[in-house]
Amino acid sequence: MEQLLRRMEQSESEEAWELVRDELAKEGRAWEIHLGLFPLVQRVTNPPFINPHLPKMHGIMREFMPCLAEEDLPALLRLEINEYTRRPKSALLAKPSRHPLSVSFSEIETAIRKEQRERCAALMQAFLEQQGKPELARRLLLLGSDYLEHSLGHSVSCTAFILLEMIERSDQDPWPVLGTLAEYFCSGHFHTTAELRTTAEITPPAELDRQLLRATSGDGVVNLHHTITRYAIERVRHLLSEAEFAHLIACWIDFLGPKDALPPDDTSTAAPDDYESFYRCFSKQEEQPLLPALAGLIPSPEGRLRLGRYLIKGICDQYQGSYDPHFLTGLGSALWVVDSCREQPAIAMNALRQYLNFFFTRMES
């Protein structure tokens, strides 16, 4: 892993892949290598954007695992290694040897306001050690909540999956994550935690569904981020109180703006019998007749896992060396909607249509 990370740091894509090729014959090795990328991934950038798209993508990869078989992982890992290797990396901030005895979150906000990246990261580290990872995550999510429109949702959606992976990885030093988030919050000027919206109440399920139908309506990257942001909020719900979750949902609804809900045609045809049948249709890069065929996979748990596997494999098989990270993060949100809204096919199909339209359109361009 040390050699691999060094070659990736030096942007040696072919050399990096050659190093791991033989390792992938060992059972479970592909996932182990994915996990070993954690410290480097946090510093992978996506200029000219300031948003940490690649660390977020790395976290969302975990969500794909239930859909995939062991033999599916090498293709996904190769895509991942190549994307991280070919992109620039930020410098790793020097980790301080000492921390303040007591840190308030307002000190972190002040450091962000003054764009003191190194101090901000050090204060985050001290706060984490004193209050724990979940508490730091909760406070950063609330800090990002009032900047959804300003950041196209990334102040919560990127932050959420990076923090979730940090919490999951008890075997890893969180310092690279803190350096990335300090850099991001300073660059984005996310420095003031808004008051919780006292008028925000827990949104009834029917209204949440109506808003999700709106989110999954419309094409292009902005509308895709409406769905990704809701996906992120739901994934961090366990870190928030009911009032805080209601606040984030209210911020998200404001982020959606006045757009209308546009449910798709809900016709269904026979589901593909196998991956080869699916890929023949998928590779044509046309939403129709792919969507009606996928509709037949939504009702059953086994079908939804097949749908996820087919789409993940299809994305990997289309890969030719350069991808928009939203191809993976957007896929994560679409699969979440399909599973969450399995009894509401209009919403599930809307999410699939929105994602596939984005993927096929970007692939053409």
Coordinates of C-alpha atoms in Angstrom, one line a residue:
M1 CA 0.0 0.0 0.0
E2 CA 2.8 2.4 0.7
Q3 CA 4.2 1.9 -2.8
L4 CA 0.7 2.2 -4.3
L5 CA 0.0 5.5 -2.5
R6 CA 3.4 6.8 -3.5
R7 CA 2.8 6.1 -7.2
M8 CA -0.7 7.6 -7.0
E9 CA 0.7 10.7 -5.3
Q10 CA 3.1 11.0 -8.2
S11 CA 0.3 10.6 -10.8
E12 CA 1.7 7.4 -12.2
S13 CA -1.6 5.7 -13.2
E14 CA -0.3 2.7 -15.2
E15 CA 2.4 2.0 -12.6
A16 CA -0.1 2.1 -9.8
W17 CA -2.4 -0.3 -11.5
E18 CA 0.4 -2.7 -12.4
L19 CA 1.3 -2.8 -8.8
V20 CA -2.1 -4.0 -7.7
R21 CA -3.2 -6.2 -10.7
D22 CA -1.8 -9.5 -9.3
E23 CA -3.1 -8.7 -5.8
L24 CA -6.7 -8.8 -7.0
A25 CA -6.7 -12.5 -7.5
K26 CA -6.8 -12.8 -3.7
E27 CA -10.2 -13.0 -2.1
G28 CA -11.2 -9.7 -0.4
R29 CA -8.1 -7.9 -1.6
A30 CA -9.9 -5.4 -3.8
W31 CA -11.9 -4.1 -0.9
E32 CA -8.8 -4.0 1.3
I33 CA -7.0 -1.9 -1.3
H34 CA -10.0 0.4 -1.5
L35 CA -9.9 0.9 2.2
G36 CA -6.2 1.6 2.1
L37 CA -6.7 4.6 -0.2
F38 CA -8.4 6.5 2.6
P39 CA -5.6 8.9 3.7
L40 CA -4.6 9.9 0.1
V41 CA -8.1 10.2 -1.2
Q42 CA -8.9 13.1 1.3
R43 CA -6.4 15.3 -0.6
V44 CA -7.6 14.6 -4.1
T45 CA -8.9 17.8 -5.7
N46 CA -11.1 18.5 -8.7
P47 CA -10.2 21.9 -10.0
P48 CA -11.6 24.4 -10.8
F49 CA -14.1 23.4 -8.2
I50 CA -13.4 23.8 -4.5
N51 CA -15.8 21.0 -3.5
P52 CA -14.2 17.8 -2.3
H53 CA -15.9 15.6 -4.9
L54 CA -13.4 12.7 -4.8
P55 CA -13.3 12.1 -1.0
K56 CA -17.1 12.1 -1.2
M57 CA -17.1 9.6 -4.0
H58 CA -14.8 7.4 -2.0
G59 CA -17.3 7.4 0.9
I60 CA -20.2 6.6 -1.4
M61 CA -18.4 3.5 -2.8
R62 CA -19.2 1.8 0.5
E63 CA -22.9 2.1 -0.3
F64 CA -22.3 0.0 -3.5
M65 CA -21.0 -3.1 -1.7
P66 CA -24.3 -4.9 -1.0
C67 CA -25.0 -4.9 -4.8
L68 CA -21.7 -6.3 -6.0
A69 CA -20.0 -9.7 -6.2
E70 CA -16.3 -10.2 -5.5
E71 CA -15.6 -10.4 -9.2
D72 CA -17.2 -7.0 -9.8
L73 CA -14.8 -5.1 -7.5
P74 CA -11.6 -4.9 -9.6
A75 CA -13.3 -2.8 -12.4
L76 CA -14.6 -0.4 -9.8
L77 CA -11.3 -0.2 -8.0
R78 CA -9.4 0.5 -11.3
L79 CA -11.8 3.4 -12.0
E80 CA -11.2 4.7 -8.5
I81 CA -7.4 4.4 -8.5
N82 CA -7.2 6.0 -11.9
E83 CA -9.4 8.9 -11.0
Y84 CA -7.5 9.6 -7.8
T85 CA -4.1 9.2 -9.5
R86 CA -4.7 11.5 -12.5
R87 CA -5.9 14.4 -10.4
P88 CA -3.9 16.9 -8.4
K89 CA -3.6 16.5 -4.6
S90 CA -3.4 19.2 -2.0
A91 CA -0.5 19.2 0.4
L92 CA -1.1 17.4 3.7
L93 CA -1.2 20.0 6.5
A94 CA 1.4 19.4 9.3
K95 CA -0.4 17.8 12.3
P96 CA 0.2 19.8 15.5
S97 CA 1.8 18.0 18.4
R98 CA -0.3 19.9 20.9
H99 CA -3.9 20.9 21.2
P100 CA -5.7 23.4 23.3
L101 CA -7.1 22.0 26.6
S102 CA -10.6 23.2 25.7
V103 CA -12.1 24.3 22.4
S104 CA -15.5 25.7 21.6
F105 CA -17.1 25.3 18.2
S106 CA -17.3 29.1 17.9
E107 CA -13.5 29.1 17.8
I108 CA -13.6 26.9 14.7
E109 CA -16.1 29.3 13.1
T110 CA -13.8 32.2 13.8
A111 CA -10.8 30.4 12.2
I112 CA -12.9 29.7 9.1
R113 CA -14.0 33.4 9.0
K114 CA -10.4 34.5 9.1
E115 CA -9.4 31.7 6.6
Q116 CA -6.9 30.3 9.0
R117 CA -6.8 26.8 7.5
E118 CA -4.1 25.3 9.7
R119 CA -5.6 26.7 12.9
C120 CA -9.1 25.5 11.8
A121 CA -7.9 22.0 11.2
A122 CA -6.0 21.9 14.6
L123 CA -9.1 23.2 16.4
M124 CA -11.3 20.6 14.7
Q125 CA -8.8 17.9 15.9
A126 CA -9.0 19.2 19.4
F127 CA -12.8 19.4 19.3
L128 CA -12.9 15.9 18.0
E129 CA -10.7 14.5 20.8
Q130 CA -12.8 16.3 23.4
Q131 CA -16.3 15.8 22.1
G132 CA -16.0 12.8 19.7
K133 CA -16.4 12.3 16.0
P134 CA -20.2 12.3 15.9
E135 CA -20.4 15.6 17.7
L136 CA -17.9 17.2 15.4
A137 CA -19.9 15.8 12.4
R138 CA -23.2 17.1 13.8
R139 CA -21.8 20.6 14.3
L140 CA -20.2 20.8 10.8
L141 CA -23.4 19.6 9.2
L142 CA -25.4 22.3 10.9
L143 CA -22.7 24.8 10.0
G144 CA -23.0 23.8 6.3
S145 CA -26.8 23.8 6.3
D146 CA -27.3 27.5 5.6
Y147 CA -25.1 27.5 2.6
L148 CA -26.9 24.9 0.3
E149 CA -27.8 27.4 -2.4
H150 CA -24.4 29.0 -2.2
S151 CA -22.6 25.7 -2.6
L152 CA -25.0 23.8 -4.8
G153 CA -25.7 21.5 -1.8
H154 CA -22.1 20.5 -1.4
S155 CA -21.7 22.2 2.0
V156 CA -23.8 19.3 3.4
S157 CA -23.6 16.6 0.7
C158 CA -19.8 16.4 0.5
T159 CA -19.4 17.0 4.2
A160 CA -21.8 14.3 5.1
F161 CA -20.2 11.4 3.2
I162 CA -16.6 12.4 4.1
L163 CA -17.6 12.6 7.8
L164 CA -19.5 9.3 7.7
E165 CA -16.4 7.6 6.3
M166 CA -14.3 9.2 8.9
I167 CA -16.6 7.9 11.7
E168 CA -16.6 4.4 10.1
R169 CA -12.8 4.3 9.9
S170 CA -11.8 3.9 13.5
D171 CA -8.5 2.3 12.2
Q172 CA -7.5 5.6 10.5
D173 CA -6.1 8.9 11.7
P174 CA -8.8 11.5 10.9
W175 CA -6.3 14.2 10.4
P176 CA -6.4 14.1 6.5
V177 CA -10.2 14.5 6.7
L178 CA -9.9 17.5 9.0
G179 CA -7.4 19.2 6.8
T180 CA -9.7 18.7 3.7
L181 CA -12.7 20.1 5.5
A182 CA -10.8 23.0 7.0
E183 CA -9.6 23.9 3.5
Y184 CA -13.1 23.5 2.1
F185 CA -15.0 25.5 4.7
C186 CA -12.5 28.3 4.6
S187 CA -12.6 28.4 0.7
G188 CA -16.4 28.3 0.7
H189 CA -16.7 30.8 3.6
F190 CA -19.0 28.6 5.5
H191 CA -18.4 30.3 8.9
T192 CA -21.7 31.0 10.6
T193 CA -24.1 28.4 12.1
A194 CA -27.6 29.5 11.5
E195 CA -30.2 29.4 14.2
L196 CA -32.4 26.3 14.0
R197 CA -35.6 27.2 12.2
T198 CA -38.1 27.3 15.1
T199 CA -41.0 27.0 12.6
A200 CA -39.6 23.8 11.1
E201 CA -41.5 20.7 12.2
I202 CA -40.9 17.1 11.3
T203 CA -42.2 17.0 7.7
P204 CA -44.9 14.4 7.2
P205 CA -43.9 11.4 5.1
A206 CA -46.4 12.4 2.3
E207 CA -44.9 15.8 2.1
L208 CA -41.3 14.5 2.1
D209 CA -42.3 12.3 -0.8
R210 CA -43.8 15.2 -2.7
Q211 CA -40.6 17.2 -2.2
L212 CA -38.5 14.2 -3.3
L213 CA -40.6 14.0 -6.5
R214 CA -39.8 17.6 -7.1
A215 CA -36.1 17.0 -6.4
T216 CA -35.9 14.2 -8.9
S217 CA -37.6 16.2 -11.6
G218 CA -35.5 18.1 -14.1
D219 CA -32.3 17.5 -15.9
G220 CA -28.7 18.7 -15.5
V221 CA -26.2 19.0 -12.7
V222 CA -28.3 21.4 -10.6
N223 CA -31.3 19.2 -10.4
L224 CA -29.1 16.2 -9.8
H225 CA -27.7 17.9 -6.8
H226 CA -31.2 18.4 -5.4
T227 CA -31.4 14.6 -5.2
I228 CA -27.9 14.1 -3.9
T229 CA -28.4 16.6 -1.1
R230 CA -31.5 14.9 0.2
Y231 CA -29.7 11.5 0.0
A232 CA -26.9 12.9 2.1
I233 CA -29.3 14.4 4.7
E234 CA -31.0 11.1 5.1
R235 CA -27.7 9.3 5.5
V236 CA -26.7 11.5 8.4
R237 CA -30.1 11.6 10.1
H238 CA -28.9 9.4 13.0
L239 CA -26.4 12.1 14.0
L240 CA -29.1 14.8 14.3
S241 CA -31.9 15.5 16.7
E242 CA -35.5 15.7 15.3
A243 CA -35.4 19.5 15.3
E244 CA -32.0 19.5 13.6
F245 CA -33.2 17.1 10.9
A246 CA -36.3 19.2 10.4
H247 CA -34.0 22.2 10.0
L248 CA -31.9 20.5 7.3
I249 CA -35.0 19.4 5.4
A250 CA -36.4 23.0 5.5
C251 CA -33.0 24.3 4.2
W252 CA -33.1 21.6 1.4
I253 CA -36.7 22.5 0.4
D254 CA -35.6 26.1 0.1
F255 CA -32.7 24.9 -2.0
L256 CA -35.1 23.2 -4.4
G257 CA -36.7 26.5 -5.3
P258 CA -40.0 26.8 -7.2
K259 CA -39.6 23.9 -9.7
D260 CA -42.5 21.6 -10.5
A261 CA -42.8 17.9 -10.0
L262 CA -42.6 16.1 -13.3
P263 CA -43.3 12.3 -12.9
P264 CA -42.1 10.1 -15.7
D265 CA -44.0 7.6 -17.8
D266 CA -44.4 4.6 -15.4
T267 CA -44.7 1.9 -18.1
S268 CA -42.8 -1.3 -17.4
T269 CA -41.5 -4.0 -19.7
A270 CA -39.7 -7.3 -19.0
A271 CA -36.7 -6.9 -16.8
P272 CA -33.3 -7.9 -18.4
D273 CA -32.5 -11.6 -17.8
D274 CA -28.8 -11.0 -17.2
Y275 CA -26.1 -8.3 -17.2
E276 CA -25.3 -8.9 -20.9
S277 CA -28.9 -8.2 -21.9
F278 CA -28.9 -5.1 -19.8
Y279 CA -25.6 -3.8 -21.2
R280 CA -26.6 -4.2 -24.8
C281 CA -29.4 -1.7 -24.0
F282 CA -27.3 0.5 -21.7
S283 CA -24.4 0.9 -24.1
K284 CA -26.8 2.6 -26.6
Q285 CA -26.9 5.5 -24.1
E286 CA -30.6 6.0 -24.6
E287 CA -33.1 6.4 -21.7
Q288 CA -35.8 4.5 -23.7
P289 CA -36.3 1.5 -23.7
L290 CA -33.9 1.1 -20.8
L291 CA -36.1 2.8 -18.1
P292 CA -39.2 0.5 -18.7
A293 CA -36.9 -2.5 -18.4
L294 CA -35.4 -1.3 -15.2
A295 CA -38.9 -0.7 -13.7
G296 CA -39.4 -4.4 -13.6
L297 CA -36.5 -4.8 -11.1
I298 CA -37.8 -2.3 -8.5
P299 CA -40.5 -4.2 -6.6
S300 CA -38.3 -7.0 -5.1
P301 CA -35.2 -6.8 -2.9
E302 CA -33.4 -9.2 -5.3
G303 CA -34.4 -7.1 -8.2
R304 CA -33.1 -3.8 -6.7
L305 CA -29.8 -5.4 -5.9
R306 CA -29.6 -6.6 -9.6
L307 CA -30.5 -3.1 -10.7
G308 CA -27.7 -1.6 -8.6
R309 CA -25.2 -4.2 -9.8
Y310 CA -26.1 -3.7 -13.5
L311 CA -25.8 0.1 -13.3
I312 CA -22.5 0.0 -11.3
K313 CA -21.0 -2.5 -13.7
G314 CA -22.3 -0.6 -16.7
I315 CA -20.7 2.6 -15.5
C316 CA -17.4 0.8 -15.0
D317 CA -17.6 -0.9 -18.4
Q318 CA -18.1 2.4 -20.1
Y319 CA -15.0 3.9 -18.4
Q320 CA -12.2 5.0 -20.7
G321 CA -9.9 6.8 -18.3
S322 CA -11.7 10.0 -17.3
Y323 CA -15.0 10.5 -15.4
D324 CA -17.1 13.2 -13.8
P325 CA -17.2 12.1 -10.1
H326 CA -21.0 12.8 -10.2
F327 CA -21.3 9.7 -12.3
L328 CA -20.7 7.8 -9.0
T329 CA -22.2 10.2 -6.5
G330 CA -25.3 10.7 -8.6
L331 CA -25.6 6.9 -9.0
G332 CA -25.5 6.5 -5.2
S333 CA -28.4 9.0 -4.8
A334 CA -30.4 7.3 -7.5
L335 CA -30.0 3.9 -6.0
W336 CA -31.0 5.3 -2.6
V337 CA -34.2 6.7 -4.0
V338 CA -35.0 3.4 -5.8
D339 CA -34.6 1.5 -2.5
S340 CA -36.4 4.1 -0.3
C341 CA -39.3 4.6 -2.7
R342 CA -39.7 1.1 -4.0
E343 CA -43.5 1.3 -3.3
Q344 CA -43.7 4.7 -5.1
P345 CA -42.5 3.9 -8.6
A346 CA -43.0 7.4 -9.9
I347 CA -40.3 8.8 -7.6
A348 CA -38.0 5.8 -8.1
M349 CA -38.3 6.1 -11.9
N350 CA -37.9 9.9 -11.8
A351 CA -34.5 9.4 -10.0
L352 CA -33.4 6.8 -12.5
R353 CA -34.4 9.0 -15.4
Q354 CA -32.7 12.0 -13.9
Y355 CA -29.5 10.2 -13.3
L356 CA -29.4 8.3 -16.7
N357 CA -30.1 11.5 -18.6
F358 CA -27.2 13.2 -16.8
F359 CA -24.8 10.3 -17.4
F360 CA -25.7 9.8 -21.1
T361 CA -25.7 13.5 -21.8
R362 CA -22.3 14.0 -20.2
M363 CA -20.9 10.9 -22.0
E364 CA -22.0 12.3 -25.3
S365 CA -20.2 15.7 -24.6

